[in-house]
PDB file of C-alpha atoms in Angstrom:
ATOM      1  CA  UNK A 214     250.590  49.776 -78.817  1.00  0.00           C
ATOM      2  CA  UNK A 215     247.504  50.818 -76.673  1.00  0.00           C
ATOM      3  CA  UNK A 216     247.785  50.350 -72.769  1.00  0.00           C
ATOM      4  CA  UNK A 217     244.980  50.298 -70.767  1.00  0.00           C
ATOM      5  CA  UNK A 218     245.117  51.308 -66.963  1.00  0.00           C
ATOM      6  CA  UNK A 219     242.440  50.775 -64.432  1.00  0.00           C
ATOM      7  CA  UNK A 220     241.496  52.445 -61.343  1.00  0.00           C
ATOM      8  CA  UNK A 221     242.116  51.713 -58.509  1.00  0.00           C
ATOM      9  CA  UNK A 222     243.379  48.555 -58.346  1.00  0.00           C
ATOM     10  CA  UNK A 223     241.454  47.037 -55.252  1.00  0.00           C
ATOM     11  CA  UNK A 224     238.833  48.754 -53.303  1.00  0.00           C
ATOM     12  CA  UNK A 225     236.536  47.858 -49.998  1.00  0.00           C
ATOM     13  CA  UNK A 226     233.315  48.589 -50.420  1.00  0.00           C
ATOM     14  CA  UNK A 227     229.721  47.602 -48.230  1.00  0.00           C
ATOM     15  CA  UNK A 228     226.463  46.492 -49.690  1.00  0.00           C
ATOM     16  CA  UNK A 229     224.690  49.714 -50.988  1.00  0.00           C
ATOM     17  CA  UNK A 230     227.196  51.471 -51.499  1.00  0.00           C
ATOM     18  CA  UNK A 231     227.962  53.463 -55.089  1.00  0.00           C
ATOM     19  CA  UNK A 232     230.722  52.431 -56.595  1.00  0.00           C
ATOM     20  CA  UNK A 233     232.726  53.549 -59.836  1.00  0.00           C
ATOM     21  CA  UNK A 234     235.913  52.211 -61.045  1.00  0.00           C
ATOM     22  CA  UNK A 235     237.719  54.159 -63.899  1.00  0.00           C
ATOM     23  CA  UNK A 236     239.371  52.827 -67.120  1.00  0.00           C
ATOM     24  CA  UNK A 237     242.282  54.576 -68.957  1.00  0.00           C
ATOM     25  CA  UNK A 238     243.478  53.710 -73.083  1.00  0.00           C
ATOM     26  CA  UNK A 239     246.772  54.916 -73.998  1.00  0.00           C
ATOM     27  CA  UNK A 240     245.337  56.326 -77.002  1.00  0.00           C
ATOM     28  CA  UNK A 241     241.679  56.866 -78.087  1.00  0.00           C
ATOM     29  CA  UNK A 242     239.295  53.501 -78.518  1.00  0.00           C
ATOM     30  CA  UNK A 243     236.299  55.802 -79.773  1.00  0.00           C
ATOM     31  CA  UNK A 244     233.474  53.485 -77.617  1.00  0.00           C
ATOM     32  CA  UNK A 245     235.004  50.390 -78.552  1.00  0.00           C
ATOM     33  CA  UNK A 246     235.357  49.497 -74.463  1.00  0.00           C
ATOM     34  CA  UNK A 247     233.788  46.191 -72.783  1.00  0.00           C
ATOM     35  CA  UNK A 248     233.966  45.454 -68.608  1.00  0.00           C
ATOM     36  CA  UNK A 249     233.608  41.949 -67.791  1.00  0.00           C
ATOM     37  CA  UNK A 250     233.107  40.731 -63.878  1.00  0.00           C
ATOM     38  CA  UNK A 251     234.977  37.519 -63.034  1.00  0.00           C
ATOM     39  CA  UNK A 252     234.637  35.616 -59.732  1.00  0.00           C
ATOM     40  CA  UNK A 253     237.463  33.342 -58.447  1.00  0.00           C
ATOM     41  CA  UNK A 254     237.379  30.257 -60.084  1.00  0.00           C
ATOM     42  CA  UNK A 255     235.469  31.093 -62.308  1.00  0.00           C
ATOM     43  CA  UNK A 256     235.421  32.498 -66.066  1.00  0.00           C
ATOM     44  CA  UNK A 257     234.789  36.323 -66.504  1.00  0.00           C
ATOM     45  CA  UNK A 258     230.920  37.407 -67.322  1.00  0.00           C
ATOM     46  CA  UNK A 259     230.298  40.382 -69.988  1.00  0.00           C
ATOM     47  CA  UNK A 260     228.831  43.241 -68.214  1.00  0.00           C
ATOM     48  CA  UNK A 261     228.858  46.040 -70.720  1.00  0.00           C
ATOM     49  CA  UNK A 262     230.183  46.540 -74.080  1.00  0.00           C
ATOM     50  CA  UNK A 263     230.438  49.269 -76.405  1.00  0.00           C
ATOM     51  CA  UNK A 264     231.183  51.434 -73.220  1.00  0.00           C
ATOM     52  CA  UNK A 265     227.088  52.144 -72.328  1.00  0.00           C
ATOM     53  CA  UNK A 266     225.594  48.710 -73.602  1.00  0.00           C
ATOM     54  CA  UNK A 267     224.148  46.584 -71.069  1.00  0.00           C
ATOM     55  CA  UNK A 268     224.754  43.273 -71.654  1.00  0.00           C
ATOM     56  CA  UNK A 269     221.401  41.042 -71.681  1.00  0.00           C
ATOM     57  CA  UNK A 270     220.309  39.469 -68.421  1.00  0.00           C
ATOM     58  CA  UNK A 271     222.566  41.765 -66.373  1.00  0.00           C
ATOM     59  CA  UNK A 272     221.168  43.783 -63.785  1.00  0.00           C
ATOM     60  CA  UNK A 273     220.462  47.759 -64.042  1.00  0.00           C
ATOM     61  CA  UNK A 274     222.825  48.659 -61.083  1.00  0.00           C
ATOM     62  CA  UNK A 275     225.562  48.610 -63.746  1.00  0.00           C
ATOM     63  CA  UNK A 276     225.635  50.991 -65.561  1.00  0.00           C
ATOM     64  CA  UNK A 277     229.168  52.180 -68.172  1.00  0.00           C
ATOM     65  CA  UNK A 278     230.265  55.629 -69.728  1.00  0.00           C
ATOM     66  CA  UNK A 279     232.633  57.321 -71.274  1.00  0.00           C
ATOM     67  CA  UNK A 280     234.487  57.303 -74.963  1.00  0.00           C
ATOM     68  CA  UNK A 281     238.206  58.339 -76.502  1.00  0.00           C
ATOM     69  CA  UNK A 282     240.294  57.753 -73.674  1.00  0.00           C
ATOM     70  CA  UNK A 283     238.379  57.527 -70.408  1.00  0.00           C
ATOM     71  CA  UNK A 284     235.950  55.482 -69.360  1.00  0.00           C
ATOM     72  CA  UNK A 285     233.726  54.234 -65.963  1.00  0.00           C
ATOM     73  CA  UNK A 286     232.177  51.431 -64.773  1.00  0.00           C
ATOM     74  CA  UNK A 287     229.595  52.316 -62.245  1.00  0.00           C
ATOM     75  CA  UNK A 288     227.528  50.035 -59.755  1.00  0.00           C
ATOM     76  CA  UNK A 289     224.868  52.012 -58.269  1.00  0.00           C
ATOM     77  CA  UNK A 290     224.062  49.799 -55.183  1.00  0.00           C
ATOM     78  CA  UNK A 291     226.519  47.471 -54.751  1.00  0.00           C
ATOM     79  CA  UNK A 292     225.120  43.937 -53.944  1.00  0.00           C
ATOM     80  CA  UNK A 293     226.673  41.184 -51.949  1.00  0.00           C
ATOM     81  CA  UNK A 294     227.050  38.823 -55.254  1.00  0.00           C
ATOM     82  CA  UNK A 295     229.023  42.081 -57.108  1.00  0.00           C
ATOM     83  CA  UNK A 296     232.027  41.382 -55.164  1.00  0.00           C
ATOM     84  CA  UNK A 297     234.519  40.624 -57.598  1.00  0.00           C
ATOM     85  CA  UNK A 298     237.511  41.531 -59.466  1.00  0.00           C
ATOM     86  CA  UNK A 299     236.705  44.002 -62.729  1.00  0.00           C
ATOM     87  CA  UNK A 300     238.257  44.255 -66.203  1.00  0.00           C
ATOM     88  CA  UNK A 301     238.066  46.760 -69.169  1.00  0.00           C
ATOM     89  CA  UNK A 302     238.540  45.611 -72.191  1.00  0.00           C
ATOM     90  CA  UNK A 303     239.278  47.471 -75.851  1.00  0.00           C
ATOM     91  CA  UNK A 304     238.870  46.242 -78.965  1.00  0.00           C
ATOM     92  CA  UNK A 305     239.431  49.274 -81.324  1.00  0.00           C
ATOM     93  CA  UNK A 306     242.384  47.255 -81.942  1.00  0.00           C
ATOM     94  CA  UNK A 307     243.352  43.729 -81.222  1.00  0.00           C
ATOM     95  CA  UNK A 308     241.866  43.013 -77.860  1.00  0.00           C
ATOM     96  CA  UNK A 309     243.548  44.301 -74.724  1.00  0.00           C
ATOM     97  CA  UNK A 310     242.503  43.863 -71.016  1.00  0.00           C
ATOM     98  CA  UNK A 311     243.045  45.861 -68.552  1.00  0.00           C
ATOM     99  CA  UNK A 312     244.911  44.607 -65.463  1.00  0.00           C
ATOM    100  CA  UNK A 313     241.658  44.588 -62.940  1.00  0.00           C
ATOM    101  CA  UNK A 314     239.826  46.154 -60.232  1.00  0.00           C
ATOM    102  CA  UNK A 315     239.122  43.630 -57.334  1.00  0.00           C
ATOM    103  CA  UNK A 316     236.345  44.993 -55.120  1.00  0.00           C
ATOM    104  CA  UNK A 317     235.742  43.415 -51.872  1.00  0.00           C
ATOM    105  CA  UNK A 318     233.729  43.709 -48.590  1.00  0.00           C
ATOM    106  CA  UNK A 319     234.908  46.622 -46.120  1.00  0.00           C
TER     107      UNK A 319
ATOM    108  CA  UNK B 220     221.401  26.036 -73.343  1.00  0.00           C
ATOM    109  CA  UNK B 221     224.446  28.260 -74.602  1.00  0.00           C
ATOM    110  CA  UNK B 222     227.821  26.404 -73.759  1.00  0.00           C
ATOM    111  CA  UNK B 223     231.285  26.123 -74.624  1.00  0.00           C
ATOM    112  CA  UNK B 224     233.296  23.159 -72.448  1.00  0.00           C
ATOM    113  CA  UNK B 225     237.092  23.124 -73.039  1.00  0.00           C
ATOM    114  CA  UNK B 226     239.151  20.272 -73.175  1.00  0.00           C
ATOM    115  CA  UNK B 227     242.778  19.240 -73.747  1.00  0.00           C
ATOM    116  CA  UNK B 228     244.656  20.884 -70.926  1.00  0.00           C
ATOM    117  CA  UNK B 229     246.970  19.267 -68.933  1.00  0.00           C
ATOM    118  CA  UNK B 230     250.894  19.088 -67.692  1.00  0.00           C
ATOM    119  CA  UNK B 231     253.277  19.374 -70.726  1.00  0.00           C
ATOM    120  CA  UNK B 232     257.198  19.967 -70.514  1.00  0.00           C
ATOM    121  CA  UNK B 233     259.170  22.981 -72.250  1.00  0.00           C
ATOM    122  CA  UNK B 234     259.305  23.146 -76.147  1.00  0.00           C
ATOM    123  CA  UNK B 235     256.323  20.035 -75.694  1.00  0.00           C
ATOM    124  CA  UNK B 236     252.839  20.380 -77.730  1.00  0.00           C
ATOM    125  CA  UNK B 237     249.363  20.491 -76.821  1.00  0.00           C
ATOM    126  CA  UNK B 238     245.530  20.788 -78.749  1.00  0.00           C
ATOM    127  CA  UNK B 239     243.128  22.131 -77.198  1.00  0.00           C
ATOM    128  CA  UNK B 240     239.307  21.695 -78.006  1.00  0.00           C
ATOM    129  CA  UNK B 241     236.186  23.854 -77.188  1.00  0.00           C
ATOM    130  CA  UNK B 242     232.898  21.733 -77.637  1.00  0.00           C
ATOM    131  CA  UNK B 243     229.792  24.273 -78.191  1.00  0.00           C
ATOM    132  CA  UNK B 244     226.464  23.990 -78.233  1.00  0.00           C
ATOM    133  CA  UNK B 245     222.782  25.317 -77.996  1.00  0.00           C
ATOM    134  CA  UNK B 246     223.453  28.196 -79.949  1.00  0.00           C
ATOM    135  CA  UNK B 247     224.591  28.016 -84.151  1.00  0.00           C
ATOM    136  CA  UNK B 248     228.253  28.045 -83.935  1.00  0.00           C
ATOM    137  CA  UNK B 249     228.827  28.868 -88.116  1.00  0.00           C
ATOM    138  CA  UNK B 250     227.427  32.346 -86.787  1.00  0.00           C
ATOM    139  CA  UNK B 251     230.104  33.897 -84.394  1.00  0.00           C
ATOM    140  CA  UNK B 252     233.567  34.320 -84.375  1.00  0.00           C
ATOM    141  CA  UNK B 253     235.876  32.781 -81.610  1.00  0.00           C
ATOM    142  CA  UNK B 254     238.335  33.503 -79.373  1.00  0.00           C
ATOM    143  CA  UNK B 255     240.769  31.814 -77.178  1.00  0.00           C
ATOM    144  CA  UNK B 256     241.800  34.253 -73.908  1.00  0.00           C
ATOM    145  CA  UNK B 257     244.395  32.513 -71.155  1.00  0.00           C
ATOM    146  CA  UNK B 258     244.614  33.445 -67.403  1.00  0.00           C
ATOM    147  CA  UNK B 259     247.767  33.151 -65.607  1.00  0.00           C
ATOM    148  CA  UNK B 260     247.744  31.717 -62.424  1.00  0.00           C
ATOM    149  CA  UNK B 261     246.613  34.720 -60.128  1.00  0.00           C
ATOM    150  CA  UNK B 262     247.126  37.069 -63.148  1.00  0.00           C
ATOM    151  CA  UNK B 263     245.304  39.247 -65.540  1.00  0.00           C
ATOM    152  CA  UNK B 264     242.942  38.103 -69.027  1.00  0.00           C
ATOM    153  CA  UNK B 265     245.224  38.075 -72.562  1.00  0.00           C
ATOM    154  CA  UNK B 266     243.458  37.448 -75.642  1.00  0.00           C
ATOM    155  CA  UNK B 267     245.505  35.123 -77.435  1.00  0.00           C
ATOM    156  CA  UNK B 268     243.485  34.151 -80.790  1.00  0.00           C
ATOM    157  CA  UNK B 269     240.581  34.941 -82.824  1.00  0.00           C
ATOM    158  CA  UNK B 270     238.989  33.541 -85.574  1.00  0.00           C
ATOM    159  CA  UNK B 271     236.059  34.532 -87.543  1.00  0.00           C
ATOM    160  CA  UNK B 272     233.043  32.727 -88.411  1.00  0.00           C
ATOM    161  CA  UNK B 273     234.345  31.163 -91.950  1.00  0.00           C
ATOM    162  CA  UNK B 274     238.210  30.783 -90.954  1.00  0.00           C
ATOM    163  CA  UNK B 275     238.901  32.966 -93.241  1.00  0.00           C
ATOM    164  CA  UNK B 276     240.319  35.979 -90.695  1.00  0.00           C
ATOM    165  CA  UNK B 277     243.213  34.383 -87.835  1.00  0.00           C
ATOM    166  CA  UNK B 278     244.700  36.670 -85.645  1.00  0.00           C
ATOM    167  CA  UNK B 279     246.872  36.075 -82.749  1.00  0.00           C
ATOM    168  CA  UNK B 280     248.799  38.037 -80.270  1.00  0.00           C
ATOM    169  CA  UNK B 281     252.450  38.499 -80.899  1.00  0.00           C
ATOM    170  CA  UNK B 282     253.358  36.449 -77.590  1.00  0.00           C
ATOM    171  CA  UNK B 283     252.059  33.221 -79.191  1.00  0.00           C
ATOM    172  CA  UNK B 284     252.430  34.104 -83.238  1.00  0.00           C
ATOM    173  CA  UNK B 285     253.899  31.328 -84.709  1.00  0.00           C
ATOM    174  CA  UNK B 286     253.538  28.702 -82.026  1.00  0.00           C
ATOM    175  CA  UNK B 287     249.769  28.528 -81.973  1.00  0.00           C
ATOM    176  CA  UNK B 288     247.469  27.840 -84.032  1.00  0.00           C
ATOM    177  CA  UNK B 289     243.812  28.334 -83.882  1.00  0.00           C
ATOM    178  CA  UNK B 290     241.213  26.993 -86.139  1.00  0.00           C
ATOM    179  CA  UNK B 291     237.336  25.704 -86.250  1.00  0.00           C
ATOM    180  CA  UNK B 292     234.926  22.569 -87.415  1.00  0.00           C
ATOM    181  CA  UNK B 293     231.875  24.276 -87.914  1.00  0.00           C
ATOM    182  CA  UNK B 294     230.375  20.719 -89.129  1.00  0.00           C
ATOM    183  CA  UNK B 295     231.453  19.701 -85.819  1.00  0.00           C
ATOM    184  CA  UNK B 296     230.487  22.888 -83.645  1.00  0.00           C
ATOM    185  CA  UNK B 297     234.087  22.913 -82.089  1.00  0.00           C
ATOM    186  CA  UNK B 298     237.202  25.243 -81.828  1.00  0.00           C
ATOM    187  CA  UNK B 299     240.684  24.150 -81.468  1.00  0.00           C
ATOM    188  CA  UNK B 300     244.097  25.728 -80.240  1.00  0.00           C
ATOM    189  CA  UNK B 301     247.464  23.812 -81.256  1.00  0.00           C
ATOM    190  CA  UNK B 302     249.968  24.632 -78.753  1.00  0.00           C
ATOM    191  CA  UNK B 303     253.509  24.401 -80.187  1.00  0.00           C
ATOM    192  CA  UNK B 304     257.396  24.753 -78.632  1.00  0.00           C
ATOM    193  CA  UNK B 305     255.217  25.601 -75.334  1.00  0.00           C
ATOM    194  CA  UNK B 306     257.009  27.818 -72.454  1.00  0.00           C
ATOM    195  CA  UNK B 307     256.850  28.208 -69.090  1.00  0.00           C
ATOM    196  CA  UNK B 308     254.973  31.681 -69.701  1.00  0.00           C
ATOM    197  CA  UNK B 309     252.311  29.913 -71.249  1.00  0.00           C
ATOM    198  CA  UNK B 310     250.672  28.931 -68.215  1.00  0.00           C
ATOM    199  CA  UNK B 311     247.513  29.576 -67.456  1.00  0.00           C
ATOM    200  CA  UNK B 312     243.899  28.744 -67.514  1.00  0.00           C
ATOM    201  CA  UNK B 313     242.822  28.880 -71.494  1.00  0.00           C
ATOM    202  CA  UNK B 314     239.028  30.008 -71.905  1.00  0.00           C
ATOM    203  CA  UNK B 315     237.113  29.703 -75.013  1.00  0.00           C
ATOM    204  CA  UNK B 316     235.013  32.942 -75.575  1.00  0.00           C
ATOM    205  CA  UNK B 317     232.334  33.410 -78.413  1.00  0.00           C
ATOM    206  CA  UNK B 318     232.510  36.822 -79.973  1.00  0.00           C
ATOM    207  CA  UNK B 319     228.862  38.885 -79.618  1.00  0.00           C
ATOM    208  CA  UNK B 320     227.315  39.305 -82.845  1.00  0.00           C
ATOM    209  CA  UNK B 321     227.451  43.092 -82.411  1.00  0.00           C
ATOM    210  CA  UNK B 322     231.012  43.456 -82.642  1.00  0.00           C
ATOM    211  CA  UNK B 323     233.283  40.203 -82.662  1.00  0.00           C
ATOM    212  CA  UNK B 324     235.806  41.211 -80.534  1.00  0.00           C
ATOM    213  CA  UNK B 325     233.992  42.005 -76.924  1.00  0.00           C
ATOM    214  CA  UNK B 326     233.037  38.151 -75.551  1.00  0.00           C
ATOM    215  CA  UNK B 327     230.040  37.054 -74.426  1.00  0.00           C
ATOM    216  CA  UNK B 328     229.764  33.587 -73.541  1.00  0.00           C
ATOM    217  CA  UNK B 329     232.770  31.784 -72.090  1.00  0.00           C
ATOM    218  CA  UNK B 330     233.835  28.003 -71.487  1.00  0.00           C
ATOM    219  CA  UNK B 331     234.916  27.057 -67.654  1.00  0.00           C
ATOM    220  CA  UNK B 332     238.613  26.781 -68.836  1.00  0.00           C
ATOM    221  CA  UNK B 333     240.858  24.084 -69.116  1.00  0.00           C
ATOM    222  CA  UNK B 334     244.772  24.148 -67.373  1.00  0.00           C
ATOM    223  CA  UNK B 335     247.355  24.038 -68.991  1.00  0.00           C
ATOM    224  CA  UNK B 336     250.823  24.152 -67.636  1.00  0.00           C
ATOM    225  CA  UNK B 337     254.505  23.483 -68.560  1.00  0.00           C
ATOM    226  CA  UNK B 338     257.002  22.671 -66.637  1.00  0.00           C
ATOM    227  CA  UNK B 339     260.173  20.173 -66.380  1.00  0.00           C
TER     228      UNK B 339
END
């Protein structure tokens, strides 16, 4: 069974600052990788899919790369609405999540 | 407006039953395949269910396999979830997620949740 790791598992972070959090498969996905941004309470929000695919409506600053086995999730300029906890997702086989990347304010 | 709204949750004992419902709307629901995708209570996202546009592709993930059951009115632009010899384990927050037409398994619009949890 594929595992997916994610790294790191919390960071602190200020407004404007880069930010890249790193997702792992057990085995290769080719690009079959989605990141979703969830805020407490509420449900998650697809970001990117197909690793480099920018969701409609969401904003430039994210940006995703990466295929096989290792993949990123970048926010250029981090924004006081992006904090928020972070999940990969594959779906080269049944879908998997990742277990999260909370980022919060420094 | 795009929406899903979940419904059905609730407090249920051990080995008890539950349906849940997923109401959608603004968008034409025959299209797109659907997922169900719990949240334990400060935990992680599993995918528990999927089913494609027609009904004619189930799949579920091996925690739940033959306890739940998923299924779909398209007449009636809702998805469903029976919830069989429930467990503790099954608690969580169950979300409703529409697969993108691009791919169906990444998820691009998702319901607010409804609760569900068992206990004694």
């Amino acid at each position: 069974a594929i595992r997916m790791t994610q790294s790191p598992s919390s960071l602190s972070a200020s407004t404007g600052d880069r930010v890249t959090i790193t997702c792992r498969a057990s085995q290769g996905i080719s690009s079959y990788l989605a990141w979703y941004q969830q805020k407490p309470g509420k449900a998650p929000k697809l970001l990117i899919y197909a690793a480099s695919t920018l969701q409609s409506g969401v904003p430039s600053r994210f940006s995703g790369s990466g295929s096989g086995t290792d993949f990123t999730l970048t926010i250029s300029c981090l924004q006081s609405e992006d904090f928020a906890t972070y999940y990969c997702q594959q779906y080269y086989s049944y879908p998997l999540f990742g277990p999260g990347t909370k980022v919060d304010i420094k | 407006e795009v929406q899903l709204v979940e419904s059905g949750g609730g407090l249920v004992q051990p080995g008890g039953s539950l349906r849940l419902s997923c109401a959608a709307s603004g968008f034409t629901f025959s299209s797109y395949s659907m997922n169900w995708v719990r949240q334990a209570p400060g935990k992680g996202l599993e995918w528990v269910s999927y089913i494609s546009s027609s009904s004619s592709t189930i799949y579920y993930a091996d925690s739940v396999k033959g306890r739940f059951t998923i299924s779909r009115d398209n007449a009636k632009n809702s998805l469903y979830l029976q919830m069989n010899s429930l467990r503790a384990e099954d608690t969580a927050v169950y979300y409703c997620a529409r697969g993108i037409a691009a791919t169906d398994h990444a998820f691009d619009i998702w319901g607010q949740g409804t609760m569900v949890t068992v206990s004694s």
